[in-house]
PDB file of C-alpha atoms in Angstrom:
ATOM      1  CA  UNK A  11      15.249  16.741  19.445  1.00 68.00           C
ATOM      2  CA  UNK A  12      15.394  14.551  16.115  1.00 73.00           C
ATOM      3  CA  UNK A  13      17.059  10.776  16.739  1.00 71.00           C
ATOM      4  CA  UNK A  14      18.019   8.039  14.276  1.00 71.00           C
ATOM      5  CA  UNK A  15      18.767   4.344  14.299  1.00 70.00           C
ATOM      6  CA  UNK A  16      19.485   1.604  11.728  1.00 75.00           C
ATOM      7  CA  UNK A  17      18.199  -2.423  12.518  1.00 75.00           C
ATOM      8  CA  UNK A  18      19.756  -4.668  10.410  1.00 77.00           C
ATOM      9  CA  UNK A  19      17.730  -7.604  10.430  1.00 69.00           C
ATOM     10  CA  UNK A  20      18.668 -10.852   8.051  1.00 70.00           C
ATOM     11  CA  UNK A  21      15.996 -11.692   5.222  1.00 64.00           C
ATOM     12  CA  UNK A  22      14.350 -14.699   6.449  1.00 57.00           C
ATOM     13  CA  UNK A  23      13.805 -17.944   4.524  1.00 55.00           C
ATOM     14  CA  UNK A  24      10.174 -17.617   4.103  1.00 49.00           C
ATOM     15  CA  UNK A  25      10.551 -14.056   2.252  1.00 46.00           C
ATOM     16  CA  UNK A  26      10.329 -15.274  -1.917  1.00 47.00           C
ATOM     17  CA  UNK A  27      12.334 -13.090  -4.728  1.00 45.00           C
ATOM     18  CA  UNK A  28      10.937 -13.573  -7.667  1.00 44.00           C
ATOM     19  CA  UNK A  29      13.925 -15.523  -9.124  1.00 45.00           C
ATOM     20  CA  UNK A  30      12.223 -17.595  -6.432  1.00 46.00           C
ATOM     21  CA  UNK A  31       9.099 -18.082  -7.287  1.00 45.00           C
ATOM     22  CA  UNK A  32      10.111 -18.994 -10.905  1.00 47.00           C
ATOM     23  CA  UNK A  33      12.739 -21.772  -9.282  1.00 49.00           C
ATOM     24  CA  UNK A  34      12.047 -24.814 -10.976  1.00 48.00           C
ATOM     25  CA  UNK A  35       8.741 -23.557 -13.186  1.00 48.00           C
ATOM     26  CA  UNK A  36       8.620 -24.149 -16.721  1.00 49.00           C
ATOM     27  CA  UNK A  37       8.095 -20.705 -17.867  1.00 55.00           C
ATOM     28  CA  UNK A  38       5.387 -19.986 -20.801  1.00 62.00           C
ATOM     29  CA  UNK A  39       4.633 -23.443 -20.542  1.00 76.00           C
ATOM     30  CA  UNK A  40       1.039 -22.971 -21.138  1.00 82.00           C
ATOM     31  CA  UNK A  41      -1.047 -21.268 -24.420  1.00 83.00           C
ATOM     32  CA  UNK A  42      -4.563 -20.176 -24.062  1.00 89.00           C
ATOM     33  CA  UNK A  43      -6.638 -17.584 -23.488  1.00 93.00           C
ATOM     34  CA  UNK A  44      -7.736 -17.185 -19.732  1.00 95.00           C
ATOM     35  CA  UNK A  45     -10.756 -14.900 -18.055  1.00 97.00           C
ATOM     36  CA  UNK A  46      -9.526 -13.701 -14.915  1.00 97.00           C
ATOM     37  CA  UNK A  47     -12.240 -12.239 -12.549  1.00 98.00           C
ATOM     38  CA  UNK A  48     -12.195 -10.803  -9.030  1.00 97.00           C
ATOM     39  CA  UNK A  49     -13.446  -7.657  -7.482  1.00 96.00           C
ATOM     40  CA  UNK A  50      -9.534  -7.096  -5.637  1.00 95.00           C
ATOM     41  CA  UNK A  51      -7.571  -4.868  -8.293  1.00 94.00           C
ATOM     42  CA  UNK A  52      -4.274  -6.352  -6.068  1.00 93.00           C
ATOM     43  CA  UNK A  53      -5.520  -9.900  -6.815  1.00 93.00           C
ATOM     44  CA  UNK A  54      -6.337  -9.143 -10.331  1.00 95.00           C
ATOM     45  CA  UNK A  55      -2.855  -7.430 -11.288  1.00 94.00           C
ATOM     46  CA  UNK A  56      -1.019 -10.556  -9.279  1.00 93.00           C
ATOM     47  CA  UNK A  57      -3.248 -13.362 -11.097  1.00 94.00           C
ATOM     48  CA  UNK A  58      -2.437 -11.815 -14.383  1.00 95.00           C
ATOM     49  CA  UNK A  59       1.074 -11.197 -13.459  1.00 93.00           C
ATOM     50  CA  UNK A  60       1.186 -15.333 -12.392  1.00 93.00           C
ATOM     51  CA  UNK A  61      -0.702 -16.734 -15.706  1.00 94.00           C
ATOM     52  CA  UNK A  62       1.260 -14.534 -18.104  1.00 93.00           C
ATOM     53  CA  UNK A  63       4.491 -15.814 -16.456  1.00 91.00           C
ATOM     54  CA  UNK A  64       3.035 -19.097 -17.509  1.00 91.00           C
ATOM     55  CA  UNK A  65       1.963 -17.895 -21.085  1.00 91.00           C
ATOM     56  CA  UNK A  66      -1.970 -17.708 -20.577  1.00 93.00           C
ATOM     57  CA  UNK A  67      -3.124 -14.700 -22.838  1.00 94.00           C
ATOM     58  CA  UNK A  68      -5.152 -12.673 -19.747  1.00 96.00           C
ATOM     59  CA  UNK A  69      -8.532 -11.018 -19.828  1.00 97.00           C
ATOM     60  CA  UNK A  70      -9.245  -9.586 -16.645  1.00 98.00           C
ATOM     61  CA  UNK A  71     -12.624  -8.554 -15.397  1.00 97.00           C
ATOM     62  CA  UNK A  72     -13.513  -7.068 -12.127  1.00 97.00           C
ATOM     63  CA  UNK A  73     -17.354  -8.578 -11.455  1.00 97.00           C
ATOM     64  CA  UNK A  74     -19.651 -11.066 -11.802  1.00 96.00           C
ATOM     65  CA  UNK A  75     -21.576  -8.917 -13.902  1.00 97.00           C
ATOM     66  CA  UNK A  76     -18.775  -8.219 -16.541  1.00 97.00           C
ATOM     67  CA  UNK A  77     -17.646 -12.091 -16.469  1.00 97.00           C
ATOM     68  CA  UNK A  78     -20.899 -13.561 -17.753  1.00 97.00           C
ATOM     69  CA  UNK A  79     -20.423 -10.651 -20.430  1.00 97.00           C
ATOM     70  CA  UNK A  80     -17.128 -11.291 -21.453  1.00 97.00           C
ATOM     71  CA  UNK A  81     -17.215 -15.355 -21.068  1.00 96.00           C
ATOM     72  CA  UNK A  82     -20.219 -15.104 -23.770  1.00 94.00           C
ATOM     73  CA  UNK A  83     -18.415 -13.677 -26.399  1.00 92.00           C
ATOM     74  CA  UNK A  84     -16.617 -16.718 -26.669  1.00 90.00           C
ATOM     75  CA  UNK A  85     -13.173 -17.705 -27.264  1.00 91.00           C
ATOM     76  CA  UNK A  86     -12.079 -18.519 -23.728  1.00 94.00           C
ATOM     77  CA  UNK A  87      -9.837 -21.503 -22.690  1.00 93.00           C
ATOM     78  CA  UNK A  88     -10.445 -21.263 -18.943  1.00 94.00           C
ATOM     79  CA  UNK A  89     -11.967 -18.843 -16.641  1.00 97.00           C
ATOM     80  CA  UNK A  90     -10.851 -18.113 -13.198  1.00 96.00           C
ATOM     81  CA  UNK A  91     -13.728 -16.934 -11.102  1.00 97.00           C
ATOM     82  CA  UNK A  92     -13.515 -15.488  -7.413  1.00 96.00           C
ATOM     83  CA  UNK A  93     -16.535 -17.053  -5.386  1.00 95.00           C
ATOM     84  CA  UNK A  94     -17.168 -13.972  -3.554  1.00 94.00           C
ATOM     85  CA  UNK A  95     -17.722 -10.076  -4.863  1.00 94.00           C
ATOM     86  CA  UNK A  96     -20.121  -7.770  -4.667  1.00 94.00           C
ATOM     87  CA  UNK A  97     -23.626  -7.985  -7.482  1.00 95.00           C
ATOM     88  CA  UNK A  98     -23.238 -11.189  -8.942  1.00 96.00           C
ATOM     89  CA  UNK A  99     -20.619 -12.993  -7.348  1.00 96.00           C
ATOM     90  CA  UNK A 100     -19.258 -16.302  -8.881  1.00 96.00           C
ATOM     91  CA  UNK A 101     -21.391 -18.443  -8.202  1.00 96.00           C
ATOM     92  CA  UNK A 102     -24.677 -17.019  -9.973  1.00 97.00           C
ATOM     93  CA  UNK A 103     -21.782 -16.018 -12.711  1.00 97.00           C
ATOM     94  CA  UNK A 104     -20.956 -20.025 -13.099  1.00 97.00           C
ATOM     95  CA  UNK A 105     -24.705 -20.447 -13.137  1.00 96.00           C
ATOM     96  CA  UNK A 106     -25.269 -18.128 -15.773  1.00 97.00           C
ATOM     97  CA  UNK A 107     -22.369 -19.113 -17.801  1.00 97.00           C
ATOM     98  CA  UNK A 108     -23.288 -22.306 -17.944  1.00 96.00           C
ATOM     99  CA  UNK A 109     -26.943 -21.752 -18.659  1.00 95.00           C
ATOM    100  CA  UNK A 110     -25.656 -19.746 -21.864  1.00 94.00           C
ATOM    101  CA  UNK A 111     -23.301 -22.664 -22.375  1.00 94.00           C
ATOM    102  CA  UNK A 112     -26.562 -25.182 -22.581  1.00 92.00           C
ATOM    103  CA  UNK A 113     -28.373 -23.077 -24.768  1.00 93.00           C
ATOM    104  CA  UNK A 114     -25.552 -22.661 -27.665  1.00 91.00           C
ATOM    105  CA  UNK A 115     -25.256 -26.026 -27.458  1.00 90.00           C
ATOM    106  CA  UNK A 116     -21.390 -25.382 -26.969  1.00 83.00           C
ATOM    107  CA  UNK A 117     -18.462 -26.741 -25.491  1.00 87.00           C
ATOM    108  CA  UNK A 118     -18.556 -25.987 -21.672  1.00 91.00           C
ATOM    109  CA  UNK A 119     -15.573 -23.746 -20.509  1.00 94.00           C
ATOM    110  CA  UNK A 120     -13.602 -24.976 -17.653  1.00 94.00           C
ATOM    111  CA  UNK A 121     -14.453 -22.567 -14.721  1.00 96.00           C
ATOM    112  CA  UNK A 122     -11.713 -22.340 -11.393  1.00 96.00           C
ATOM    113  CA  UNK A 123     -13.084 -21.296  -8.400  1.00 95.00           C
ATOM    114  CA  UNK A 124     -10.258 -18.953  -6.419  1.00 95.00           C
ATOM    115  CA  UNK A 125     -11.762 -18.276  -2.963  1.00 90.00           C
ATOM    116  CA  UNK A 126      -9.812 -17.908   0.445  1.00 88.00           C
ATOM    117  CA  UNK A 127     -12.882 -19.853   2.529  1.00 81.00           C
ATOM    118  CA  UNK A 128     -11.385 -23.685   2.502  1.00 74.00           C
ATOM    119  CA  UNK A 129     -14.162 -25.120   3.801  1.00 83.00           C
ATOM    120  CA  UNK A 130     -16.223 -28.179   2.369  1.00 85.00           C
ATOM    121  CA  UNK A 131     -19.462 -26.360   1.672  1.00 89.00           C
ATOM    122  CA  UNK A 132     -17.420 -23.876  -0.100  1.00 88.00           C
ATOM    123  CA  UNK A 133     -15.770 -26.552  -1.932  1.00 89.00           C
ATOM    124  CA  UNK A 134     -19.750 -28.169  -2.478  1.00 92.00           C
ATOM    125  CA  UNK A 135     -21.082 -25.075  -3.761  1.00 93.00           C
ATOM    126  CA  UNK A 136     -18.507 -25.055  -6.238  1.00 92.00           C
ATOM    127  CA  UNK A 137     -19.160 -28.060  -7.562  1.00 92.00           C
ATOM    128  CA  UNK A 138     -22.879 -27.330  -7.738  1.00 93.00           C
ATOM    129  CA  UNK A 139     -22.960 -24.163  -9.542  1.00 94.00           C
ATOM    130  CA  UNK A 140     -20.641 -26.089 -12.129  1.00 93.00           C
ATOM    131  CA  UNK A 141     -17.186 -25.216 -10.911  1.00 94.00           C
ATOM    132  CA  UNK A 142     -14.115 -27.864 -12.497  1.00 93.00           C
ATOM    133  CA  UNK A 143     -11.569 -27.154  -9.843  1.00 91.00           C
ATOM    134  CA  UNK A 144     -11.170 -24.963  -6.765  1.00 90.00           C
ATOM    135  CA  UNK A 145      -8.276 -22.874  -5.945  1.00 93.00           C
ATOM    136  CA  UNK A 146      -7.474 -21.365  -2.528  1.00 92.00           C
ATOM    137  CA  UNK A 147      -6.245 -17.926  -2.352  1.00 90.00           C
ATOM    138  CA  UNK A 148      -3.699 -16.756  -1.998  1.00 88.00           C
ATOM    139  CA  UNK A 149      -1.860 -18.884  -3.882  1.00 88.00           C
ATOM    140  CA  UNK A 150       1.620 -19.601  -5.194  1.00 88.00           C
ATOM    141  CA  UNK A 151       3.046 -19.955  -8.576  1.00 89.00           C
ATOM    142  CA  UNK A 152       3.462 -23.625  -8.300  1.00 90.00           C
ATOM    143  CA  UNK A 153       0.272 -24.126  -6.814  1.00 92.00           C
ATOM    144  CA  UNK A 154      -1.571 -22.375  -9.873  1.00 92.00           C
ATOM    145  CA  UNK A 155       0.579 -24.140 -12.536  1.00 91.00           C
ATOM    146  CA  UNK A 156      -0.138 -27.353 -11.070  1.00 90.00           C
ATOM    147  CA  UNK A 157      -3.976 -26.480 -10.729  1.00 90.00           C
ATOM    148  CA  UNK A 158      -3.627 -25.796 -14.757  1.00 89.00           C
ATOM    149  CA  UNK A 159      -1.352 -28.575 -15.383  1.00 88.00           C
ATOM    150  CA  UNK A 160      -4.368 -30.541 -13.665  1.00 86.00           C
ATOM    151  CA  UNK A 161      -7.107 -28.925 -15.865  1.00 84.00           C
ATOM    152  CA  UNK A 162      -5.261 -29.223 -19.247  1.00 80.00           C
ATOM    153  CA  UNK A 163      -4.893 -32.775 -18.366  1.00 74.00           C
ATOM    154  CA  UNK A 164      -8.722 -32.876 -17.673  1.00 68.00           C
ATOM    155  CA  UNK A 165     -10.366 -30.131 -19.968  1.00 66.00           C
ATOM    156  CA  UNK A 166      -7.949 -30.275 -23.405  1.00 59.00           C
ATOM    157  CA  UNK A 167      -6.794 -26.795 -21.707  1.00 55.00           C
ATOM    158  CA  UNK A 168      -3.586 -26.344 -24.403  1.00 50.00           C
ATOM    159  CA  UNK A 169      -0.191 -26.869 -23.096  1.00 45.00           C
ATOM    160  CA  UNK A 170       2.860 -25.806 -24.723  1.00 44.00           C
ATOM    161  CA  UNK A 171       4.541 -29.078 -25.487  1.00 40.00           C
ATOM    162  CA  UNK A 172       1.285 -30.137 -27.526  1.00 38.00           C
ATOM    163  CA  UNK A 173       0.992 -27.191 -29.743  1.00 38.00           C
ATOM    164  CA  UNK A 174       4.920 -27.457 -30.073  1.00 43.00           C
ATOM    165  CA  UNK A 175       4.256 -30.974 -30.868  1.00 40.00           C
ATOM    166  CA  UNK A 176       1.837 -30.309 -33.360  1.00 39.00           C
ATOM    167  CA  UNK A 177       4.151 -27.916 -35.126  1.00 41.00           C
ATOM    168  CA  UNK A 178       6.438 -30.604 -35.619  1.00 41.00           C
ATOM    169  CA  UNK A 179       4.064 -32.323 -37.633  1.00 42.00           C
ATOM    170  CA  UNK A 180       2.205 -29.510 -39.505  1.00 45.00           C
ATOM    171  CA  UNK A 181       5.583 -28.081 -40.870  1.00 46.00           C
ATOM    172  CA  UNK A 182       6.425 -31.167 -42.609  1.00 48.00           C
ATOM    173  CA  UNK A 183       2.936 -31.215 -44.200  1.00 45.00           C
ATOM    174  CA  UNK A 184       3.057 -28.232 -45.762  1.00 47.00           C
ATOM    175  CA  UNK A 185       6.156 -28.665 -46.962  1.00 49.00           C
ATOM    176  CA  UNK A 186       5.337 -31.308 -49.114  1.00 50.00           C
ATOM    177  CA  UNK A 187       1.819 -29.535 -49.989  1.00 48.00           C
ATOM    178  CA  UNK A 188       3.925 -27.072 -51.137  1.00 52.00           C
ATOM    179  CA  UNK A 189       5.698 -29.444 -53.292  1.00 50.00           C
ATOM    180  CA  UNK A 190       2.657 -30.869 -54.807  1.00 53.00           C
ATOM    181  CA  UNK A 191       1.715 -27.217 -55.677  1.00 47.00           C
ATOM    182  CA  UNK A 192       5.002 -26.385 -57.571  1.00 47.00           C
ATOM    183  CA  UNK A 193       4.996 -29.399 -59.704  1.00 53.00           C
ATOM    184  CA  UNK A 194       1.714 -29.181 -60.582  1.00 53.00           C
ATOM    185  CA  UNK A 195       2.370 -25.823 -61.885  1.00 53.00           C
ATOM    186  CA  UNK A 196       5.219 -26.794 -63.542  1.00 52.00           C
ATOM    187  CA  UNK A 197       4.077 -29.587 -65.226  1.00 58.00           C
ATOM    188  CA  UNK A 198       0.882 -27.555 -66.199  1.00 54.00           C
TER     189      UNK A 198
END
């Protein structure tokens, strides 16, 4: 015999739309270009999802192994790191990123840890391998935009309003470059 049933049950208040999570965020209010890295394809496609919603330009990489690649070619504004994968997890990564960083004599990248164990040592380690901040997974939207509101603040991390800021000034500047041009090659 085959039997049916329907349950309506009411959406409860804890359950986030995604008109939700946006609620109150500034949306693209960041510029950069971020290295995403963590052996969870779910996490990976979510953490992009999140930082392009805020208008970090995503590279995603799914080891430790390919994120001390990828971070030495340069170019990176921040890197978000998982503490714990397979290989190389991110901790040697850090390490190794910031042994390459010493040797080029270059600016030192700021490096997020995003782990789901809370605990102090974890939070130590971080530090020690040369983490800047610590993020616990999972997060929320307005968790990670504060976390980069927090590191732009710290790190010169570009936000938005600055670049939009200096556009404001740069467009006046070459207008009146632009001036100097035409009149010297019309009174030439």
């Amino acid at each position: 015999s085959t039997f049916w049933f329907t349950i309506r049950v009411p959406l409860a208040d804890s359950c986030a739309t995604y008109e939700h999570l946006l609620e109150g965020m500034d949306s693209k209010r960041f510029a950069g270009r971020g290295l995403l890295v963590d052996d969870n394809p779910v996490n990976l496609e979510v953490g992009v999802a999140l930082l392009e919603m805020l208008g970090v330009t995503v590279v995603p990489v799914e080891s430790g192994e390919a994120a001390v690649r990828t971070a030495s070619e340069g170019g990176f504004d921040l890197i978000l790191m998982d503490c714990h994968m397979p290989g190389v997890d991110g901790f040697e990564a850090t390490q190794i990123i910031r042994h390459t960083e010493l040797e080029r004599r270059g600016p030192a990248c700021p490096i997020v840890a995003l782990t789901a164990n809370a605990t102090s040592n974890c939070r130590q380690r971080c530090k020690e391998v040369g983490m800047n901040a610590y993020l616990s997974k999972p997060f929320r939207m307005r968790e990670l935009e504060h976390m980069l509101s927090q590191v732009s603040d710290a790190y010169d991390f570009q936000v938005k309003n600055k670049i939009e800021g200096m556009t404001s000034l740069i467009t006046p500047v070459i207008t009146i470059i632009m001036g100097i041009v035409v009149m010297i090659i019309v009174l030439s």
